[in-house]
CSV table of C-alpha atoms and ligand atoms in Angstrom, one decimal:
chain,number,residue,atom,x,y,z
G,258,UNK,CA,89.7,60.6,148.5
G,259,UNK,CA,87.0,60.1,145.9
G,260,UNK,CA,84.6,57.1,146.6
G,261,UNK,CA,82.0,55.4,144.4
G,262,UNK,CA,78.9,53.6,145.8
G,263,UNK,CA,76.2,51.5,144.4
G,264,UNK,CA,73.1,51.5,146.6
G,265,UNK,CA,70.7,48.6,146.0
G,266,UNK,CA,67.3,49.5,147.5
G,267,UNK,CA,66.2,53.1,147.6
G,268,UNK,CA,64.0,53.1,150.7
G,269,UNK,CA,64.1,54.9,154.0
G,270,UNK,CA,67.5,53.6,155.3
G,271,UNK,CA,69.1,54.1,151.9
G,272,UNK,CA,67.8,57.7,151.9
G,273,UNK,CA,69.2,58.3,155.4
G,274,UNK,CA,72.6,57.0,154.5
G,275,UNK,CA,72.8,58.9,151.2
G,276,UNK,CA,71.7,62.1,152.9
G,277,UNK,CA,74.5,61.6,155.4
G,278,UNK,CA,77.1,60.9,152.8
G,279,UNK,CA,76.0,63.8,150.7
G,280,UNK,CA,76.0,66.2,153.7
G,281,UNK,CA,79.5,65.1,154.9
G,282,UNK,CA,81.4,64.7,151.6
G,283,UNK,CA,79.3,65.6,148.7
G,284,UNK,CA,82.1,66.5,146.4
G,285,UNK,CA,84.0,63.2,147.1
G,286,UNK,CA,81.2,60.7,146.4
G,287,UNK,CA,79.6,59.3,143.3
G,288,UNK,CA,76.5,57.3,144.1
G,289,UNK,CA,74.6,55.0,141.8
G,290,UNK,CA,71.3,53.6,143.0
G,291,UNK,CA,69.1,50.7,141.9
G,292,UNK,CA,65.7,49.8,143.1
G,293,UNK,CA,64.4,47.0,141.0
G,294,UNK,CA,60.6,46.7,140.9
G,295,UNK,CA,59.9,50.4,141.8
G,296,UNK,CA,61.2,52.7,139.2
G,297,UNK,CA,59.1,55.6,140.4
G,298,UNK,CA,60.6,55.3,143.9
G,299,UNK,CA,64.1,55.2,142.3
G,300,UNK,CA,63.4,58.4,140.3
G,301,UNK,CA,62.2,60.3,143.3
G,302,UNK,CA,65.2,59.1,145.3
G,303,UNK,CA,67.8,60.0,142.7
G,304,UNK,CA,66.2,63.4,142.0
G,305,UNK,CA,66.1,64.2,145.7
G,306,UNK,CA,69.8,63.4,146.3
G,307,UNK,CA,71.2,64.0,142.8
G,308,UNK,CA,72.3,60.4,142.3
G,309,UNK,CA,72.8,58.3,139.1
G,310,UNK,CA,69.8,56.0,138.7
G,311,UNK,CA,70.5,52.5,137.5
G,312,UNK,CA,67.3,51.4,135.8
G,313,UNK,CA,68.5,48.2,134.1
G,314,UNK,CA,71.3,45.7,134.6
G,315,UNK,CA,72.6,47.0,137.9
G,316,UNK,CA,75.3,44.2,137.8
G,317,UNK,CA,77.0,46.2,135.0
G,318,UNK,CA,77.8,48.8,137.7
G,319,UNK,CA,79.5,46.5,140.2
G,320,UNK,CA,83.0,47.0,138.7
G,321,UNK,CA,82.5,50.7,138.5
G,322,UNK,CA,82.2,51.2,142.3
G,323,UNK,CA,84.3,50.4,145.4
G,324,UNK,CA,81.4,50.0,147.8
G,325,UNK,CA,78.1,48.4,147.5
G,326,UNK,CA,75.3,49.0,150.0
G,327,UNK,CA,72.5,46.5,150.3
G,328,UNK,CA,69.5,48.4,151.6
G,329,UNK,CA,66.5,46.3,150.4
G,330,UNK,CA,64.3,44.0,152.5
G,331,UNK,CA,66.1,41.0,154.1
G,332,UNK,CA,64.0,38.6,152.1
G,333,UNK,CA,65.6,39.9,148.8
G,334,UNK,CA,69.2,39.7,150.0
G,335,UNK,CA,70.1,36.1,149.0
G,336,UNK,CA,68.9,36.7,145.5
G,337,UNK,CA,70.9,40.0,145.2
G,338,UNK,CA,74.0,38.4,146.6
G,339,UNK,CA,73.7,35.5,144.1
G,340,UNK,CA,73.5,38.0,141.3
G,341,UNK,CA,76.5,40.0,142.7
G,342,UNK,CA,78.8,37.1,143.3
G,343,UNK,CA,80.1,36.5,139.8
G,344,UNK,CA,81.2,40.1,139.4
G,345,UNK,CA,82.7,40.9,142.9
G,346,UNK,CA,86.4,41.5,143.1
G,347,UNK,CA,87.7,44.1,145.5
G,348,UNK,CA,84.5,45.8,146.4
G,349,UNK,CA,83.3,46.2,150.0
G,350,UNK,CA,79.8,44.9,150.4
G,351,UNK,CA,77.8,46.5,153.2
G,352,UNK,CA,74.4,45.1,154.3
G,353,UNK,CA,72.0,46.8,156.7
G,354,UNK,CA,69.5,44.0,156.5
G,355,UNK,CA,68.1,42.9,159.9
G,356,UNK,CA,69.0,39.3,160.8
G,357,UNK,CA,71.5,38.9,157.9
G,358,UNK,CA,74.9,38.8,159.5
G,359,UNK,CA,78.3,38.3,157.9
G,360,UNK,CA,78.1,34.6,157.7
G,361,UNK,CA,74.8,34.8,155.9
G,362,UNK,CA,76.4,37.2,153.4
G,363,UNK,CA,79.6,35.1,153.0
G,364,UNK,CA,77.6,32.0,152.1
G,365,UNK,CA,76.8,33.5,148.7
G,366,UNK,CA,79.9,35.5,147.9
G,367,UNK,CA,83.4,34.4,146.8
G,368,UNK,CA,85.8,33.6,149.6
G,369,UNK,CA,87.7,36.6,151.0
G,370,UNK,CA,85.0,39.1,149.8
G,371,UNK,CA,85.2,42.1,152.0
G,372,UNK,CA,81.9,42.4,153.9
G,373,UNK,CA,80.4,44.5,156.6
G,374,UNK,CA,77.1,44.2,158.5
G,375,UNK,CA,75.7,47.5,159.8
G,376,UNK,CA,72.6,48.0,162.0
G,377,UNK,CA,71.7,51.7,161.9
G,378,UNK,CA,68.4,53.3,163.0
G,379,UNK,CA,66.2,55.9,161.5
G,380,UNK,CA,67.8,58.7,163.4
G,381,UNK,CA,70.4,58.3,160.7
G,382,UNK,CA,68.2,60.8,158.8
G,383,UNK,CA,69.4,63.6,161.1
G,384,UNK,CA,72.9,62.3,161.7
G,385,UNK,CA,71.9,60.8,165.0
G,386,UNK,CA,71.9,57.0,164.4
G,387,UNK,CA,73.3,54.6,167.0
G,388,UNK,CA,74.8,52.1,164.5
G,389,UNK,CA,76.4,48.8,165.3
G,390,UNK,CA,78.8,47.2,162.9
G,391,UNK,CA,81.0,44.2,162.3
G,392,UNK,CA,83.3,43.3,159.4
G,393,UNK,CA,85.2,40.5,157.8
G,394,UNK,CA,88.9,41.2,157.2
G,395,UNK,CA,88.9,44.4,155.2
G,396,UNK,CA,91.6,46.7,153.9
G,397,UNK,CA,92.5,50.1,155.5
G,398,UNK,CA,90.9,51.9,152.5
G,399,UNK,CA,87.7,49.8,153.0
G,400,UNK,CA,87.7,50.6,156.7
G,401,UNK,CA,88.0,54.2,155.9
G,402,UNK,CA,85.1,54.0,153.4
G,403,UNK,CA,82.9,52.3,156.1
G,404,UNK,CA,83.8,54.9,158.7
G,405,UNK,CA,83.0,57.7,156.4
G,406,UNK,CA,79.5,56.2,155.9
G,407,UNK,CA,79.0,55.4,159.6
G,408,UNK,CA,80.1,58.8,160.9
G,409,UNK,CA,78.0,60.6,158.3
G,410,UNK,CA,74.9,59.1,160.0
G,411,UNK,CA,75.7,59.4,163.7
G,412,UNK,CA,77.6,57.3,166.2
G,413,UNK,CA,78.8,53.8,165.7
G,414,UNK,CA,80.1,50.9,167.8
G,415,UNK,CA,82.0,47.8,166.6
G,416,UNK,CA,80.4,44.6,167.9
G,417,UNK,CA,80.6,40.9,167.3
G,418,UNK,CA,78.1,39.4,164.8
G,419,UNK,CA,76.2,37.8,167.7
G,420,UNK,CA,76.0,41.1,169.7
G,421,UNK,CA,74.4,42.7,166.7
G,422,UNK,CA,71.8,40.0,166.5
G,423,UNK,CA,71.1,40.6,170.2
G,424,UNK,CA,71.1,44.4,170.0
G,425,UNK,CA,69.1,44.9,166.8
G,426,UNK,CA,66.0,45.1,168.9
G,427,UNK,CA,67.6,47.6,171.3
G,428,UNK,CA,69.2,50.1,168.9
G,429,UNK,CA,67.4,49.3,165.6
G,430,UNK,CA,63.8,48.7,166.6
G,431,UNK,CA,63.4,50.3,170.0
G,432,UNK,CA,63.1,53.9,168.5
G,433,UNK,CA,59.6,52.7,167.5
G,434,UNK,CA,58.9,51.9,171.1
G,435,UNK,CA,60.0,55.4,172.1
G,436,UNK,CA,57.6,56.8,169.5
G,437,UNK,CA,54.8,54.6,170.8
G,438,UNK,CA,55.6,55.9,174.3
G,439,UNK,CA,55.5,59.5,173.0
G,440,UNK,CA,52.1,58.8,171.4
G,441,UNK,CA,50.8,57.4,174.7
G,442,UNK,CA,52.0,60.5,176.6
G,443,UNK,CA,50.4,62.8,174.1
G,444,UNK,CA,47.2,60.9,174.2
G,445,UNK,CA,47.2,60.9,178.0
G,446,UNK,CA,47.7,64.7,178.0
G,447,UNK,CA,44.4,65.1,176.1
G,448,UNK,CA,42.9,67.3,178.8
G,449,UNK,CA,45.7,69.9,178.7
G,450,UNK,CA,44.0,71.6,175.7
G,451,UNK,CA,47.1,72.1,173.7
G,452,UNK,CA,47.4,71.7,169.9
G,453,UNK,CA,48.8,68.4,168.7
G,454,UNK,CA,52.0,70.2,167.5
G,455,UNK,CA,52.5,71.9,170.8
G,456,UNK,CA,52.1,68.7,172.7
G,457,UNK,CA,54.5,66.9,170.4
G,458,UNK,CA,57.1,69.7,170.9
G,459,UNK,CA,56.7,69.4,174.7
G,460,UNK,CA,57.0,65.6,174.7
G,461,UNK,CA,59.9,65.7,172.3
G,462,UNK,CA,61.9,68.2,174.4
G,463,UNK,CA,61.2,66.0,177.5
G,464,UNK,CA,62.5,62.9,175.8
G,465,UNK,CA,65.5,64.8,174.4
G,466,UNK,CA,66.4,66.3,177.8
G,467,UNK,CA,66.0,62.8,179.4
G,468,UNK,CA,68.2,61.3,176.7
G,469,UNK,CA,70.9,64.0,177.2
G,470,UNK,CA,70.9,63.3,180.9
G,471,UNK,CA,71.2,59.6,180.2
G,472,UNK,CA,74.2,60.3,177.9
G,473,UNK,CA,75.9,62.0,180.9
G,474,UNK,CA,77.6,59.8,183.4
G,475,UNK,CA,74.6,59.1,185.8
G,476,UNK,CA,72.9,55.8,185.7
G,477,UNK,CA,69.2,55.5,184.8
G,478,UNK,CA,68.4,54.4,188.3
G,479,UNK,CA,70.1,57.6,189.7
G,480,UNK,CA,68.3,59.8,187.2
G,481,UNK,CA,64.9,58.1,188.0
G,482,UNK,CA,65.5,58.7,191.8
G,483,UNK,CA,66.3,62.4,191.2
G,484,UNK,CA,62.9,62.8,189.6
G,485,UNK,CA,61.1,60.8,192.2
G,486,UNK,CA,60.5,63.1,195.3
G,487,UNK,CA,59.9,60.7,198.2
G,488,UNK,CA,56.1,60.5,198.8
G,489,UNK,CA,55.6,62.8,195.8
G,490,UNK,CA,53.8,62.6,192.5
G,491,UNK,CA,56.2,60.6,190.3
G,492,UNK,CA,56.3,57.7,192.8
G,493,UNK,CA,52.5,57.2,192.4
G,494,UNK,CA,53.0,56.8,188.6
G,495,UNK,CA,56.0,54.5,188.9
G,496,UNK,CA,54.0,52.3,191.3
G,497,UNK,CA,51.5,51.7,188.5
G,498,UNK,CA,54.3,50.8,186.1
G,499,UNK,CA,55.7,48.4,188.7
G,500,UNK,CA,52.3,46.9,189.5
G,501,UNK,CA,51.7,46.3,185.7
G,502,UNK,CA,55.2,44.9,185.4
G,503,UNK,CA,56.5,47.4,182.9
G,504,UNK,CA,60.0,45.8,182.7
G,505,UNK,CA,58.5,42.4,181.9
G,506,UNK,CA,56.4,44.0,179.1
G,507,UNK,CA,59.5,45.6,177.6
G,508,UNK,CA,61.5,42.4,177.9
G,509,UNK,CA,58.8,40.5,176.1
G,510,UNK,CA,58.6,43.2,173.3
G,511,UNK,CA,62.4,43.0,172.9
G,512,UNK,CA,62.4,39.2,172.9
G,513,UNK,CA,59.6,39.1,170.2
G,514,UNK,CA,61.6,41.7,168.1
G,515,UNK,CA,64.8,39.7,168.4
G,516,UNK,CA,63.1,36.4,167.5
G,517,UNK,CA,61.6,38.0,164.4
G,518,UNK,CA,64.9,39.5,163.4
G,519,UNK,CA,66.5,36.1,163.6
G,520,UNK,CA,63.8,34.6,161.5
G,521,UNK,CA,64.3,37.4,158.9
G,522,UNK,CA,67.9,36.2,158.7
G,523,UNK,CA,67.0,32.6,157.7
E,740,NAI,N1,63.8,51.1,158.9
E,740,NAI,C1,64.7,50.9,159.9
E,740,NAI,O1,64.5,51.4,161.0
E,740,NAI,C2,65.8,49.9,159.7
E,740,NAI,C3,65.9,49.1,158.6
E,740,NAI,N2,67.0,48.3,158.4
E,740,NAI,C4,67.1,47.4,157.2
E,740,NAI,O2,67.2,48.3,156.1
E,740,NAI,C5,66.7,47.6,155.0
E,740,NAI,C6,65.7,48.5,154.2
E,740,NAI,O3,64.7,48.9,155.1
E,740,NAI,P1,63.9,50.2,154.9
E,740,NAI,O4,64.7,51.2,154.2
E,740,NAI,O5,63.2,50.5,156.2
E,740,NAI,O6,62.8,49.6,153.9
E,740,NAI,P2,62.0,50.4,152.7
E,740,NAI,O7,60.8,49.5,152.4
E,740,NAI,O8,61.8,51.8,153.0
E,740,NAI,O9,63.0,50.3,151.5
E,740,NAI,C7,63.3,49.1,150.8
E,740,NAI,C8,63.6,49.4,149.3
E,740,NAI,O10,64.1,48.3,148.7
E,740,NAI,C9,63.4,48.2,147.4
E,740,NAI,N3,63.5,46.8,147.0
E,740,NAI,C10,62.7,45.7,147.3
E,740,NAI,N4,63.2,44.6,146.7
E,740,NAI,C11,64.3,45.0,146.0
E,740,NAI,C12,65.2,44.3,145.2
E,740,NAI,N5,65.1,43.0,144.9
E,740,NAI,N6,66.2,45.0,144.6
E,740,NAI,C13,66.4,46.3,144.8
E,740,NAI,N7,65.6,47.0,145.6
E,740,NAI,C14,64.5,46.4,146.2
E,740,NAI,C15,62.0,48.7,147.7
E,740,NAI,O11,61.4,49.1,146.5
E,740,NAI,C16,62.3,49.8,148.6
E,740,NAI,O12,62.5,51.1,147.9
E,740,NAI,C17,66.0,46.3,155.5
E,740,NAI,O13,66.9,45.2,155.2
E,740,NAI,C18,65.9,46.5,157.0
E,740,NAI,O14,66.1,45.3,157.7
E,740,NAI,C19,68.0,48.3,159.3
E,740,NAI,C20,68.0,49.1,160.4
E,740,NAI,C21,66.9,49.9,160.7
E,741,LIG,O1,61.7,46.4,161.6
E,741,LIG,C1,62.7,46.0,161.1
E,741,LIG,O2,62.8,44.8,160.6
E,741,LIG,C2,63.9,46.8,161.0
E,741,LIG,C3,65.1,46.3,161.7
E,741,LIG,C4,65.4,47.3,162.7
E,741,LIG,C5,64.5,48.4,162.5
E,741,LIG,N1,63.7,48.1,161.5
């Protein structure tokens, strides 16, 4: 079935989603894109993915599409929704903005507007996002459009709005913590006399292998125990993490992330 999209915001998340859609069903999608305030960015984006740029009056395109994806900063969403509201009829409005749940969207849209809130992560760029989503009452055709988008960027789990607020830090932001961890490991391996790229490859494969093990049925505690030979090397390293209260540091980082995400939503 042919689908038409209007993306508002042509940044990193929009690029990841467009790439996924194009890769999974290029001949079945028509995509318009608007990125007010940064025409150069819009041009690069539309050229890269062969989209139709909307340089002026993006509201003229609302009735030409069946799905609208809001992929601009959360701070811009209220203004965009207020501009959208007078023209919305049967379109599905999807937002990926951190902190901006369904209720926040519905405040500015006509009653019964079909809305979805999706929290992807940057692995969407390679079809490996862990996305969370929730919707208002939407039609079967709209569900199908949403799932085409979600599946084109990775795995997806339906959650309540409240769960997405809580989990934004875990699935949306924590990839940054993993990259920070990778940087720390690469930095700590400074004496190994390997080129930066070789080190990165080695660390990436280690994280990939660990993630694949974690995706199997074993619990993280079991997997950790399997690495930790009694009285061996790993135990010495874990002891340092425990002494420095690694879990507490991660909890605090997640809490700070969650609090900021909620503020973005207000
Ligand atoms: N980067 C990430 O890991 C994730 C981001 N998100 C959400 O995705 C959204 C976009 O984030 P990114 O792509 O990372 O940011 P970005 O900065 O790469 O892209 C935002 C784009 O929106 C454009 N823009 C700004 N104001 C606009 C307006 N009024 N109308 C139209 N376009 C406008 C900017 O020019 C820019 O191209 C945010 O709401 C963020 O909360 C959600 C999950 C993960
Ligand atoms: O940093 C942010 O606000 C967004 C939300 C999740 C990942 N990036």
